[in-house]
PDB file of N, CA, C and O in Angstrom:
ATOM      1  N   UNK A   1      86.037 -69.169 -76.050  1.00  0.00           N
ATOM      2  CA  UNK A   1      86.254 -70.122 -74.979  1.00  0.00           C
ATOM      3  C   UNK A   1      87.630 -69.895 -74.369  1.00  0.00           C
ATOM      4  O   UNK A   1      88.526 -69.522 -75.126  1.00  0.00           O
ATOM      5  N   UNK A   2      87.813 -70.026 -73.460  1.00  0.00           N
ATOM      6  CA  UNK A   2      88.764 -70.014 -72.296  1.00  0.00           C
ATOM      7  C   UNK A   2      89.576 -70.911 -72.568  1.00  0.00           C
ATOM      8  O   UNK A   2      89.085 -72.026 -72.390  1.00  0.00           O
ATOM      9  N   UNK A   3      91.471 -70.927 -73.221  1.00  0.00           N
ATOM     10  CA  UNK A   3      92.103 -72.428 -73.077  1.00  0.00           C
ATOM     11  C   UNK A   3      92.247 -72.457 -71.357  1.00  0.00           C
ATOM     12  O   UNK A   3      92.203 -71.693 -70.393  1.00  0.00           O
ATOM     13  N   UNK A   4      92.523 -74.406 -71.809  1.00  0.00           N
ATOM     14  CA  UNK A   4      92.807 -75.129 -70.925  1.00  0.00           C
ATOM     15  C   UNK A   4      93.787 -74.265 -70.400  1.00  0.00           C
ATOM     16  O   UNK A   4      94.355 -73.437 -71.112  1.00  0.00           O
ATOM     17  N   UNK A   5      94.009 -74.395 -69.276  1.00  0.00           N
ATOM     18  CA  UNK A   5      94.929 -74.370 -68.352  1.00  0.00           C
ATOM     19  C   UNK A   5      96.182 -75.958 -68.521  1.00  0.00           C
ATOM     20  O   UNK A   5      95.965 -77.154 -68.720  1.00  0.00           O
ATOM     21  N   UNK A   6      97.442 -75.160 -68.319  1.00  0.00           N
ATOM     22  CA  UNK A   6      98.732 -76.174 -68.713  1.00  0.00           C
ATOM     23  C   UNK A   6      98.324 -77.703 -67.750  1.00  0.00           C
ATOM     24  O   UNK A   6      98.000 -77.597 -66.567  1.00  0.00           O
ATOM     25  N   UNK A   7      98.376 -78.683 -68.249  1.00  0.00           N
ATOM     26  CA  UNK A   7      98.701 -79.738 -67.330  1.00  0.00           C
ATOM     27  C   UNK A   7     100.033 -79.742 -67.040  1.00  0.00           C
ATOM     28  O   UNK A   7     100.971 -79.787 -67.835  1.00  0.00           O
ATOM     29  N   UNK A   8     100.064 -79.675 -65.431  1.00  0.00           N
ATOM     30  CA  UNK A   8     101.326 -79.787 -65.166  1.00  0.00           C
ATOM     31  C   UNK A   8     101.052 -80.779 -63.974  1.00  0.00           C
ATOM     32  O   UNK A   8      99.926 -80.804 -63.476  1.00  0.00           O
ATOM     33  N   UNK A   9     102.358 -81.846 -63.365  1.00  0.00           N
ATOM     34  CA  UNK A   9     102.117 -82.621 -62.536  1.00  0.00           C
ATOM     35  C   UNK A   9     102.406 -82.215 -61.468  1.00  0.00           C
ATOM     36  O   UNK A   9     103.523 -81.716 -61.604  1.00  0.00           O
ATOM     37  N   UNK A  10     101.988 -82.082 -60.141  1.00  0.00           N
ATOM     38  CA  UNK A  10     102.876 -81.840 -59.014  1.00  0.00           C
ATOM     39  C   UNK A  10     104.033 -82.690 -59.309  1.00  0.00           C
ATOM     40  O   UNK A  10     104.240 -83.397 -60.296  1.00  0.00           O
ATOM     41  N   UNK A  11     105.102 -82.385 -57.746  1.00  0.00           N
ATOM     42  CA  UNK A  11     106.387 -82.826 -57.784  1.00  0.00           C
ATOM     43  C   UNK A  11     106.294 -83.972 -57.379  1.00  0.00           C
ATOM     44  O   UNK A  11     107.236 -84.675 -57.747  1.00  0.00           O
ATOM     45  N   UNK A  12     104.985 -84.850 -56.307  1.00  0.00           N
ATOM     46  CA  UNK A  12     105.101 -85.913 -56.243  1.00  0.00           C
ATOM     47  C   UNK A  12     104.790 -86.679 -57.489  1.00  0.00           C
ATOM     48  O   UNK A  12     105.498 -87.661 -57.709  1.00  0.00           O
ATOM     49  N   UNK A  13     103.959 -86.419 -58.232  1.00  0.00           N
ATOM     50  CA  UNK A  13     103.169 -86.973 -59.287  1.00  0.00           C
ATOM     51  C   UNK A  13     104.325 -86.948 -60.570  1.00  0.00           C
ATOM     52  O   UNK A  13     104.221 -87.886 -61.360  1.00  0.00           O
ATOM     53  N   UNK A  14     105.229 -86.115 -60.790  1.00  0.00           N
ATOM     54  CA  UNK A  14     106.233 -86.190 -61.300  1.00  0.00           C
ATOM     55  C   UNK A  14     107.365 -87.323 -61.020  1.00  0.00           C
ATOM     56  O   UNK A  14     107.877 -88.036 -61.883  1.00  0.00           O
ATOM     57  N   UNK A  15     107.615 -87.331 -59.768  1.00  0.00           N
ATOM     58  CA  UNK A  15     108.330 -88.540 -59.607  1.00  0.00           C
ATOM     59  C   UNK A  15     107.615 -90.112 -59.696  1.00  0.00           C
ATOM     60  O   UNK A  15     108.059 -91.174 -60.131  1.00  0.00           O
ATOM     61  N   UNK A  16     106.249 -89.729 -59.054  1.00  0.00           N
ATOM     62  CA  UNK A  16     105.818 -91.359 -59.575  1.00  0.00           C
ATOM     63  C   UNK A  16     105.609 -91.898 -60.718  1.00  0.00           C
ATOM     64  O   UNK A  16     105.428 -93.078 -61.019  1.00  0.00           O
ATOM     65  N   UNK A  17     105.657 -90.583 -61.594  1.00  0.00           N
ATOM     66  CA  UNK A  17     105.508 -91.340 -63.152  1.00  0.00           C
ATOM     67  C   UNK A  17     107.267 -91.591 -63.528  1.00  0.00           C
ATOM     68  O   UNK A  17     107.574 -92.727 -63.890  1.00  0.00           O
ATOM     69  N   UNK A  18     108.358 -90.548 -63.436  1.00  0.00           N
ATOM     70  CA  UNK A  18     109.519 -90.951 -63.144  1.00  0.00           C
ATOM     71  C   UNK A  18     109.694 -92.455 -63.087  1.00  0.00           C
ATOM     72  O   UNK A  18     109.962 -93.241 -63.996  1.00  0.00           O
ATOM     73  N   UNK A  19     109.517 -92.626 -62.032  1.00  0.00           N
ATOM     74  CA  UNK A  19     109.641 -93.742 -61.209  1.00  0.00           C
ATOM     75  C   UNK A  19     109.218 -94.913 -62.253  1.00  0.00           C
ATOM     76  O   UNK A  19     109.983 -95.690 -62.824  1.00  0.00           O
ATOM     77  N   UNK A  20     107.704 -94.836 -62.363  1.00  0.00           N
ATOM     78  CA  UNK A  20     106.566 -96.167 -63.340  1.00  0.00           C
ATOM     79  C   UNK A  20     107.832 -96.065 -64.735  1.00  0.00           C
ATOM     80  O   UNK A  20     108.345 -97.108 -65.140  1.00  0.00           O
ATOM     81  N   UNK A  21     108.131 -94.990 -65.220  1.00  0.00           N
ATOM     82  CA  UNK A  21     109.094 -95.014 -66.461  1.00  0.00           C
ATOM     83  C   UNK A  21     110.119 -95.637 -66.602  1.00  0.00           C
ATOM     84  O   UNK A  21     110.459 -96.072 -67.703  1.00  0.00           O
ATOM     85  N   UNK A  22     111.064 -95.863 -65.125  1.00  0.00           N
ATOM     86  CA  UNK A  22     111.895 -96.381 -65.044  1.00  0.00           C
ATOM     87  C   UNK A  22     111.636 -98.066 -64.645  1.00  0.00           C
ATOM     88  O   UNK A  22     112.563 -98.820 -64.940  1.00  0.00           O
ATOM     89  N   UNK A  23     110.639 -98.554 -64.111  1.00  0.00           N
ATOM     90  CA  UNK A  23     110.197 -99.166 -63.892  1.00  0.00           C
ATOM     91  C   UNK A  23     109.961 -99.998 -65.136  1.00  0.00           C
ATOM     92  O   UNK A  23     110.388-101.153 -65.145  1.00  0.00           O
ATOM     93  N   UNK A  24     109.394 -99.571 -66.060  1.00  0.00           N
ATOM     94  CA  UNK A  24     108.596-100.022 -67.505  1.00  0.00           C
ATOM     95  C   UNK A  24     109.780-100.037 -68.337  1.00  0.00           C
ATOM     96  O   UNK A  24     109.599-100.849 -69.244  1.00  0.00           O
ATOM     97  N   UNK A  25     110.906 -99.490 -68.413  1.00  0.00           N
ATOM     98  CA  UNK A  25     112.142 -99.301 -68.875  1.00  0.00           C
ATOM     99  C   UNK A  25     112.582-100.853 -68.336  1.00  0.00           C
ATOM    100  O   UNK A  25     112.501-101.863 -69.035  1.00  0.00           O
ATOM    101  N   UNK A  26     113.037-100.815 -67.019  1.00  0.00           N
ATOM    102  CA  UNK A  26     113.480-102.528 -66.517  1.00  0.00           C
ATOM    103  C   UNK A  26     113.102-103.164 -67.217  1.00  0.00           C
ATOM    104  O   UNK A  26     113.749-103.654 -68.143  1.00  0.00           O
ATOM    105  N   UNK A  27     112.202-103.302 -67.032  1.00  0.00           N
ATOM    106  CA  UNK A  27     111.394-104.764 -67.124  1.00  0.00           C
ATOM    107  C   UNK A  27     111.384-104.697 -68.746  1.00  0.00           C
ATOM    108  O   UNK A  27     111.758-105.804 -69.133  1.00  0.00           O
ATOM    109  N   UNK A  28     111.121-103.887 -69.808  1.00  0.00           N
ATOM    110  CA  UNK A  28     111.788-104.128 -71.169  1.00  0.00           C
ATOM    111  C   UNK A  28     112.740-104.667 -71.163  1.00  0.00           C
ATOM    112  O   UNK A  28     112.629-105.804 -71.620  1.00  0.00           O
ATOM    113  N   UNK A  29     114.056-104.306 -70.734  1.00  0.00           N
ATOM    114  CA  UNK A  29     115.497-104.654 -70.728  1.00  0.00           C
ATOM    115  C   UNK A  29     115.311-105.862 -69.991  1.00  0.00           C
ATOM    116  O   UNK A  29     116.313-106.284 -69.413  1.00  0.00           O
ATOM    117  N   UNK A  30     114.473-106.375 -69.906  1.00  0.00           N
ATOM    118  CA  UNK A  30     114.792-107.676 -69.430  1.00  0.00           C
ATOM    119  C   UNK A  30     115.146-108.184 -67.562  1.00  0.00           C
ATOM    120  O   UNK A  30     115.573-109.245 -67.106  1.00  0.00           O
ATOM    121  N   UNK A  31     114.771-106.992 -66.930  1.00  0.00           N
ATOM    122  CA  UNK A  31     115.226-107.781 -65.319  1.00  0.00           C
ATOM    123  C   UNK A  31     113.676-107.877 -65.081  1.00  0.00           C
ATOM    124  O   UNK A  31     112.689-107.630 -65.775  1.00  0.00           O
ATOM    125  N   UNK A  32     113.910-108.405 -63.631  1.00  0.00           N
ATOM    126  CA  UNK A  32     112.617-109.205 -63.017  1.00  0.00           C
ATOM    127  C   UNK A  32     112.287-108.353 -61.875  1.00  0.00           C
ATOM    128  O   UNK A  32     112.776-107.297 -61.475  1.00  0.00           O
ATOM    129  N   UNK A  33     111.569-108.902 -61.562  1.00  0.00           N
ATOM    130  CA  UNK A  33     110.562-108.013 -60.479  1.00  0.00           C
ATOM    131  C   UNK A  33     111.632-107.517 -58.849  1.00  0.00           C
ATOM    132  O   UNK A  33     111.653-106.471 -58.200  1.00  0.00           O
ATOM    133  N   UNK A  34     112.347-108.758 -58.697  1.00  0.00           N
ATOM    134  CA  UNK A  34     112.984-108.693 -57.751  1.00  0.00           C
ATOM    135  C   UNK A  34     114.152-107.437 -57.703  1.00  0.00           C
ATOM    136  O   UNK A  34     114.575-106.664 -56.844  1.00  0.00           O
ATOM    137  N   UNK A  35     114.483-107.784 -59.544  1.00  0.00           N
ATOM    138  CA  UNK A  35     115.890-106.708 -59.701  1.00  0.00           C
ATOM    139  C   UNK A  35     115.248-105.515 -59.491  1.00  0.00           C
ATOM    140  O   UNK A  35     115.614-104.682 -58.662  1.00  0.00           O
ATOM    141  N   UNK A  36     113.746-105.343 -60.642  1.00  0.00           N
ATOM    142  CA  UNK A  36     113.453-103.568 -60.526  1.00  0.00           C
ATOM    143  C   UNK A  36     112.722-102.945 -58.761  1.00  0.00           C
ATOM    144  O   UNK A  36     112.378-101.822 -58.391  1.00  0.00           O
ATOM    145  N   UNK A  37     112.738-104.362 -58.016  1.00  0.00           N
ATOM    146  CA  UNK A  37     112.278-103.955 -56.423  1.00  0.00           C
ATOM    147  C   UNK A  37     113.686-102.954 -55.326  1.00  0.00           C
ATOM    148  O   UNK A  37     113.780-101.905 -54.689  1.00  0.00           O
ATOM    149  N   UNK A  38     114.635-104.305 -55.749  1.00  0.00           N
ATOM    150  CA  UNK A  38     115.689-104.220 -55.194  1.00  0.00           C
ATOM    151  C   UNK A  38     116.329-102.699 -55.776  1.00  0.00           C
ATOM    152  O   UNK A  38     116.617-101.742 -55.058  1.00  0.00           O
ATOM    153  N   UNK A  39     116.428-102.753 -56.902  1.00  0.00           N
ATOM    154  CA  UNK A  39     117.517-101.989 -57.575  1.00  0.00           C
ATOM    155  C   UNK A  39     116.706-100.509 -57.967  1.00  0.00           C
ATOM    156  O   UNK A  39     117.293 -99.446 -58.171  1.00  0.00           O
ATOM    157  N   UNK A  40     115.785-100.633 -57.999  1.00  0.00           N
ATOM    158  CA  UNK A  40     114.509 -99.205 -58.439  1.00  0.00           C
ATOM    159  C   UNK A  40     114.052 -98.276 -57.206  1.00  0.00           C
ATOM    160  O   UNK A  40     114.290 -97.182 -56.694  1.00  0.00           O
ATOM    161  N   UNK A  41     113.158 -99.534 -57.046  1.00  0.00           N
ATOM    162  CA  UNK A  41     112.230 -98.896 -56.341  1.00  0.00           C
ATOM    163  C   UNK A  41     112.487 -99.017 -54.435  1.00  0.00           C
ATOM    164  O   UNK A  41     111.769 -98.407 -53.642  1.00  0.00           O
ATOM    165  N   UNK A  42     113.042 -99.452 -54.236  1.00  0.00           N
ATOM    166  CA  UNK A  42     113.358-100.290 -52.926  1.00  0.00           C
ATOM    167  C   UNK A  42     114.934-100.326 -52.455  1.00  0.00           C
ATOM    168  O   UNK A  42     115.040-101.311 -51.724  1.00  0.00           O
ATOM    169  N   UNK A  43     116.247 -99.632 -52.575  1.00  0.00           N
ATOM    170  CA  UNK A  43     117.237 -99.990 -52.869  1.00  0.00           C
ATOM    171  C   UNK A  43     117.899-100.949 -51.313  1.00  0.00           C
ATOM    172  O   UNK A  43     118.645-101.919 -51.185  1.00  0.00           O
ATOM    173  N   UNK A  44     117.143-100.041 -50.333  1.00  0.00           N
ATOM    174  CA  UNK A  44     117.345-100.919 -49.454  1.00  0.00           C
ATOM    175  C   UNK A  44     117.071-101.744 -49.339  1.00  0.00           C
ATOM    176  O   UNK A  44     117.564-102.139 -48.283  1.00  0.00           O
ATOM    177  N   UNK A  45     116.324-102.692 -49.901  1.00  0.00           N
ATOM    178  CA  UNK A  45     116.334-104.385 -49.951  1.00  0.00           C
ATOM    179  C   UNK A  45     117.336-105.188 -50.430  1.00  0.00           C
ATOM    180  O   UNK A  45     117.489-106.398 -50.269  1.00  0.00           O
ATOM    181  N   UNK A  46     118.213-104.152 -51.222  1.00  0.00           N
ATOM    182  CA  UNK A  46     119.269-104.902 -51.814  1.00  0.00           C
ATOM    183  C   UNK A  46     119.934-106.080 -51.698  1.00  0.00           C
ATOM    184  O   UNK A  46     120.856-105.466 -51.162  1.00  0.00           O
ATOM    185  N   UNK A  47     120.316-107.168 -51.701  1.00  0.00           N
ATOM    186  CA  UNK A  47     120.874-108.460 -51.184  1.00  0.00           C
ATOM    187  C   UNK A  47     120.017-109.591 -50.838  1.00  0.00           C
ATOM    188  O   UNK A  47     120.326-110.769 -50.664  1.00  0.00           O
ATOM    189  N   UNK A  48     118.215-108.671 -50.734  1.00  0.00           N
ATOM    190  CA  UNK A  48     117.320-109.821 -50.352  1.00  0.00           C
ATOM    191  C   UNK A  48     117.671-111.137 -50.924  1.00  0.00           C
ATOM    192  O   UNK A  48     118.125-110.894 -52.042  1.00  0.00           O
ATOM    193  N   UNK A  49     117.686-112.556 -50.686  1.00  0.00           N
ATOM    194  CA  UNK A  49     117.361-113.335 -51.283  1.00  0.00           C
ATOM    195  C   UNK A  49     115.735-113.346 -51.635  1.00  0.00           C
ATOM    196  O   UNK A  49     114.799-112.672 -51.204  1.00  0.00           O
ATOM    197  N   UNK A  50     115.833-114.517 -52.706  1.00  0.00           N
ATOM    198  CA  UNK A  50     114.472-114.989 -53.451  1.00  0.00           C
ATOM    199  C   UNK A  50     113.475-115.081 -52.223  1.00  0.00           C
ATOM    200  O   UNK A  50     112.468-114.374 -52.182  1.00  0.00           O
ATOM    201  N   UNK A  51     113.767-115.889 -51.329  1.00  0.00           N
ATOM    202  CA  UNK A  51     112.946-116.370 -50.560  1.00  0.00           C
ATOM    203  C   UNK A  51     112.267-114.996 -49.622  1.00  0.00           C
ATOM    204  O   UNK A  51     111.073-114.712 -49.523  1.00  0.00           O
ATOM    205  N   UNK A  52     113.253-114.396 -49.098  1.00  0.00           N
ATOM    206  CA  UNK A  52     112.829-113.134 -48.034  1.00  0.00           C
ATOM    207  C   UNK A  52     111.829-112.561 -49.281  1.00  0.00           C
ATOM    208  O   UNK A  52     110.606-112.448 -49.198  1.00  0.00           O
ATOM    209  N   UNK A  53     112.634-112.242 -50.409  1.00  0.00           N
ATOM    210  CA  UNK A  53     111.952-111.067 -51.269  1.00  0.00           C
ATOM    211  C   UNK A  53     110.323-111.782 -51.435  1.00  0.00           C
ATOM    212  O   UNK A  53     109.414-110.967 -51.276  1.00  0.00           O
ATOM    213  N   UNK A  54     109.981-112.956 -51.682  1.00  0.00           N
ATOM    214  CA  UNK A  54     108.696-113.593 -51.982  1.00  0.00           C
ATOM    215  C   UNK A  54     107.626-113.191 -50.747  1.00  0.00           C
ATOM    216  O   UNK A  54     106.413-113.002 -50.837  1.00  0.00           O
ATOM    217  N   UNK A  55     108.563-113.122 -49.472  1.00  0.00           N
ATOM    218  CA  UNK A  55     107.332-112.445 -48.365  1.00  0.00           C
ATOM    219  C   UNK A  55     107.072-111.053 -47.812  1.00  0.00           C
ATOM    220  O   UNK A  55     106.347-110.563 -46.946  1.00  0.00           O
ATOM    221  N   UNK A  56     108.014-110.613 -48.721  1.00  0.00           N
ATOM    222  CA  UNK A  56     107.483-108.839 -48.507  1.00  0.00           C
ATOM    223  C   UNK A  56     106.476-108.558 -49.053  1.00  0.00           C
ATOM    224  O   UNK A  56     106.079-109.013 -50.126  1.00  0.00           O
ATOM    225  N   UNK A  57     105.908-107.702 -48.306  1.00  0.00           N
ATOM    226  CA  UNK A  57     105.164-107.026 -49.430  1.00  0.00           C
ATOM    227  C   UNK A  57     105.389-105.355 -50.397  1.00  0.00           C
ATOM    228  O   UNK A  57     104.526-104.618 -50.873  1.00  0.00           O
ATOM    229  N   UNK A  58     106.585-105.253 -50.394  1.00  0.00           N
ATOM    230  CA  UNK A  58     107.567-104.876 -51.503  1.00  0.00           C
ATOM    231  C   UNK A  58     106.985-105.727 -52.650  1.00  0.00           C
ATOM    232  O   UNK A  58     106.356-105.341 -53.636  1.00  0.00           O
ATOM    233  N   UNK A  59     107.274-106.741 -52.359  1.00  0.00           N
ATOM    234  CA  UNK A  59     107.015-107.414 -53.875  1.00  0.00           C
ATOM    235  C   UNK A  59     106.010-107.080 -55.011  1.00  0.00           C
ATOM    236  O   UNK A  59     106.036-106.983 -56.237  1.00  0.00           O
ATOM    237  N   UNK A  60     104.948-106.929 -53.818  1.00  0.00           N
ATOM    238  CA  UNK A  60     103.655-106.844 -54.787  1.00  0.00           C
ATOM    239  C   UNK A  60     103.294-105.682 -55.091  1.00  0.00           C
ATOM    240  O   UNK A  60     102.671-105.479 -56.134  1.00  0.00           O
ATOM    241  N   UNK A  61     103.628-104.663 -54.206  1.00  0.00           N
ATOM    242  CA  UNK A  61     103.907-103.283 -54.720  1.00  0.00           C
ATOM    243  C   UNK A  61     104.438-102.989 -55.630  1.00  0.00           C
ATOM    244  O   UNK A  61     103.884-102.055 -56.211  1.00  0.00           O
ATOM    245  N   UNK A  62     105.570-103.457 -56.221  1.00  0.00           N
ATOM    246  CA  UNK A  62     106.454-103.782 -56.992  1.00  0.00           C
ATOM    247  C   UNK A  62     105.471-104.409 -58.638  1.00  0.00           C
ATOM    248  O   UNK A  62     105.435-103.737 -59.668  1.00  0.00           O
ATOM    249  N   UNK A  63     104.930-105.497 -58.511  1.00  0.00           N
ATOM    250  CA  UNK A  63     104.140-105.908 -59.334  1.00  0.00           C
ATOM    251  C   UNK A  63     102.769-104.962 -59.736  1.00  0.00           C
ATOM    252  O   UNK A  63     102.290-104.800 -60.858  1.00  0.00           O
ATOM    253  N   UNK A  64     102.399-104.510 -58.700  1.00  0.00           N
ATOM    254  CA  UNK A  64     101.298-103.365 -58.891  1.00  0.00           C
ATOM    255  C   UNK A  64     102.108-102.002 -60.034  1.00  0.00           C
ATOM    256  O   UNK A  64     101.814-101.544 -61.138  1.00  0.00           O
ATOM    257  N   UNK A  65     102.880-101.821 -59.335  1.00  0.00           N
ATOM    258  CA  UNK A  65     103.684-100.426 -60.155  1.00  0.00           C
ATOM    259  C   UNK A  65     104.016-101.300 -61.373  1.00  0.00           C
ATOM    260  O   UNK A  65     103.137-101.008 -62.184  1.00  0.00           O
ATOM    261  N   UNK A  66     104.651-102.025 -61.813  1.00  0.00           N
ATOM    262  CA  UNK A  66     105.017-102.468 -63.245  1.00  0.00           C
ATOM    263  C   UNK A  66     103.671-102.620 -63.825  1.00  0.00           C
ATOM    264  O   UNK A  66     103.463-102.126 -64.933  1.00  0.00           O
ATOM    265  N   UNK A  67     102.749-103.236 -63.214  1.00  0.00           N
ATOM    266  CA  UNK A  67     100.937-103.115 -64.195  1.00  0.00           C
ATOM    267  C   UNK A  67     100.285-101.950 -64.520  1.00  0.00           C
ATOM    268  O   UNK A  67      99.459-101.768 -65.414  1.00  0.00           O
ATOM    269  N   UNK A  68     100.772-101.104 -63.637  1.00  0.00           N
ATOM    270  CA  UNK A  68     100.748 -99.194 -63.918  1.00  0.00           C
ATOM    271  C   UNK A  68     101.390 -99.074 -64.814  1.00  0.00           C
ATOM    272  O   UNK A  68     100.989 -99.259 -65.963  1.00  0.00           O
ATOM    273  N   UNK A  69     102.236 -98.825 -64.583  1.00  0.00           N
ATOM    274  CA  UNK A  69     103.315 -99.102 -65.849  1.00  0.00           C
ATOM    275  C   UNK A  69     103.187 -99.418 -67.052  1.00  0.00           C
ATOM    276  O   UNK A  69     103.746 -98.648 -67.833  1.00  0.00           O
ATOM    277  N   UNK A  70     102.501-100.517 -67.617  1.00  0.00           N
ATOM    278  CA  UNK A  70     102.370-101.075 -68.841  1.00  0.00           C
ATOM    279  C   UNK A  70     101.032-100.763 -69.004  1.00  0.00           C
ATOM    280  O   UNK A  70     100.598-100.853 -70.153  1.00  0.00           O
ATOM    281  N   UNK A  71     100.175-100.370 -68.006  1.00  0.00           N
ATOM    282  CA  UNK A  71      98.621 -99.697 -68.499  1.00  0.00           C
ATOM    283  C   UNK A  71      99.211 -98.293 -69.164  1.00  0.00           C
ATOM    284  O   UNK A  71      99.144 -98.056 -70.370  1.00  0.00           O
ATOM    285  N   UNK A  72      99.682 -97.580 -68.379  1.00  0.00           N
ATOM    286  CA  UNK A  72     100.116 -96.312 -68.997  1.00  0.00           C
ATOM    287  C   UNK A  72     100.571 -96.393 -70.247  1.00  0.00           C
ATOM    288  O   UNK A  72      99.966 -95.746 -71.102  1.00  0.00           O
ATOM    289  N   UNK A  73     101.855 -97.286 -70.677  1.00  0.00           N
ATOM    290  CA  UNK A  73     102.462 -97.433 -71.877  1.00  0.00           C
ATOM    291  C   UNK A  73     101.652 -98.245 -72.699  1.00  0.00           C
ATOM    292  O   UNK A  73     102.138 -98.804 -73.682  1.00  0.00           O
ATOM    293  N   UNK A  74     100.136 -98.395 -72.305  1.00  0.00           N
ATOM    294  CA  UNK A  74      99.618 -98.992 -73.329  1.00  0.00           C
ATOM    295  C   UNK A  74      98.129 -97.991 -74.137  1.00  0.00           C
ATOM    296  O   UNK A  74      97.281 -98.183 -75.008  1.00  0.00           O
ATOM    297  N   UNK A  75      98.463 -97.099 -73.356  1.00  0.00           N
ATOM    298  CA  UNK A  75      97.345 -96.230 -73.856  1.00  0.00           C
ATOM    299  C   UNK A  75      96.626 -95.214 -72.704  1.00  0.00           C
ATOM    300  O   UNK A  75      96.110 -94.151 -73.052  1.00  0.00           O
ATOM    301  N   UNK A  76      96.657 -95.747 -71.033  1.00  0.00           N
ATOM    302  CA  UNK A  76      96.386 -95.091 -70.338  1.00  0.00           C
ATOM    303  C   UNK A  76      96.868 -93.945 -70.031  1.00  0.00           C
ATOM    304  O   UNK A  76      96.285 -93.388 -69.101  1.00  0.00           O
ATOM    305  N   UNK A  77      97.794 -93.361 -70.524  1.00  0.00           N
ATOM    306  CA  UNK A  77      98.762 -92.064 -70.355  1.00  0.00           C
ATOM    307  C   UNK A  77      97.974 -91.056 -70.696  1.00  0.00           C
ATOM    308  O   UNK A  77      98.228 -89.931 -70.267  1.00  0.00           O
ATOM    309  N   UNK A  78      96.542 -91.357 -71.784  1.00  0.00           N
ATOM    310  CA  UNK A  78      95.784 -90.599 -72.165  1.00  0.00           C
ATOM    311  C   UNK A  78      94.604 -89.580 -71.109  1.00  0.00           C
ATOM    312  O   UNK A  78      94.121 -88.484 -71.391  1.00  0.00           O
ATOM    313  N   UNK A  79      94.399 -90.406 -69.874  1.00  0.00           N
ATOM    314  CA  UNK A  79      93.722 -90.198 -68.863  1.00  0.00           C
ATOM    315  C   UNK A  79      94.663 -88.890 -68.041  1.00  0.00           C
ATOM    316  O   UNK A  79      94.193 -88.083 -67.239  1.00  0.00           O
ATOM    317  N   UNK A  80      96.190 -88.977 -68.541  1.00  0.00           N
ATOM    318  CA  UNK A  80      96.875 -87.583 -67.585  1.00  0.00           C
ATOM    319  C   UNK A  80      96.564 -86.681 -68.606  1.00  0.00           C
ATOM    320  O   UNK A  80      97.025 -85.565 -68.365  1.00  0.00           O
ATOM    321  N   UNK A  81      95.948 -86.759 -69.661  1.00  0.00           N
ATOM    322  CA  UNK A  81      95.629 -85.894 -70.542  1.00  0.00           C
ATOM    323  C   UNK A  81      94.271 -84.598 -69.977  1.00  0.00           C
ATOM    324  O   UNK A  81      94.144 -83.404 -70.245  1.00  0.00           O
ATOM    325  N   UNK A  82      93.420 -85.580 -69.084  1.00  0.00           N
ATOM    326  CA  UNK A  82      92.374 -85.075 -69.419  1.00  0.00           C
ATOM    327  C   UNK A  82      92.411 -83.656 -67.964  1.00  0.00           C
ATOM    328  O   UNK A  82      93.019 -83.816 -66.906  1.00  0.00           O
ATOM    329  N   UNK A  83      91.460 -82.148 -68.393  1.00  0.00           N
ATOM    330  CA  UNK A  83      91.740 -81.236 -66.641  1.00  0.00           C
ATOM    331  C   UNK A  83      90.899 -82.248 -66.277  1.00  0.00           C
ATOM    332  O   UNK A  83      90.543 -82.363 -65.104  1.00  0.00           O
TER     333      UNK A  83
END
């Protein structure tokens, strides 16, 4: 039989897991959605208040990527496993 061929990620796919890592990293350490929006993923929002930040939709993007995030670190990481 023929091995697999290497999994390797493209360069975008590299940074979005990057990214979900650092992401899943925050939010362990304890900041909130707003900090890992502002401060991560989003830097130009920086200074938002609560209120602006509640009607972006940054936000929920934001909440979507941290649920990636903790699917992955919960077992889904297995699925970048598969060709």
């Amino acid at each position: 039989a023929k091995p697999a061929a290497p999994l390797r990620p493209s360069v975008l796919q590299h940074q979005r897991l990057a990214l979900l890592l650092r992401v899943l990293d925050a939010s362990r350490a304890g900041a909130g959605n707003r900090e890992i929006g502002t401060g991560i993923v989003y830097p130009w929002l920086a200074g938002t208040d609560a209120t602006a930040w509640k009607a972006t939709g940054e936000r929920r993007r934001v909440q979507r990527r941290l649920a990636e995030a903790r699917d992955l670190a919960a077992g889904g990481y297995r699925g970048l496993l598969k060709p």
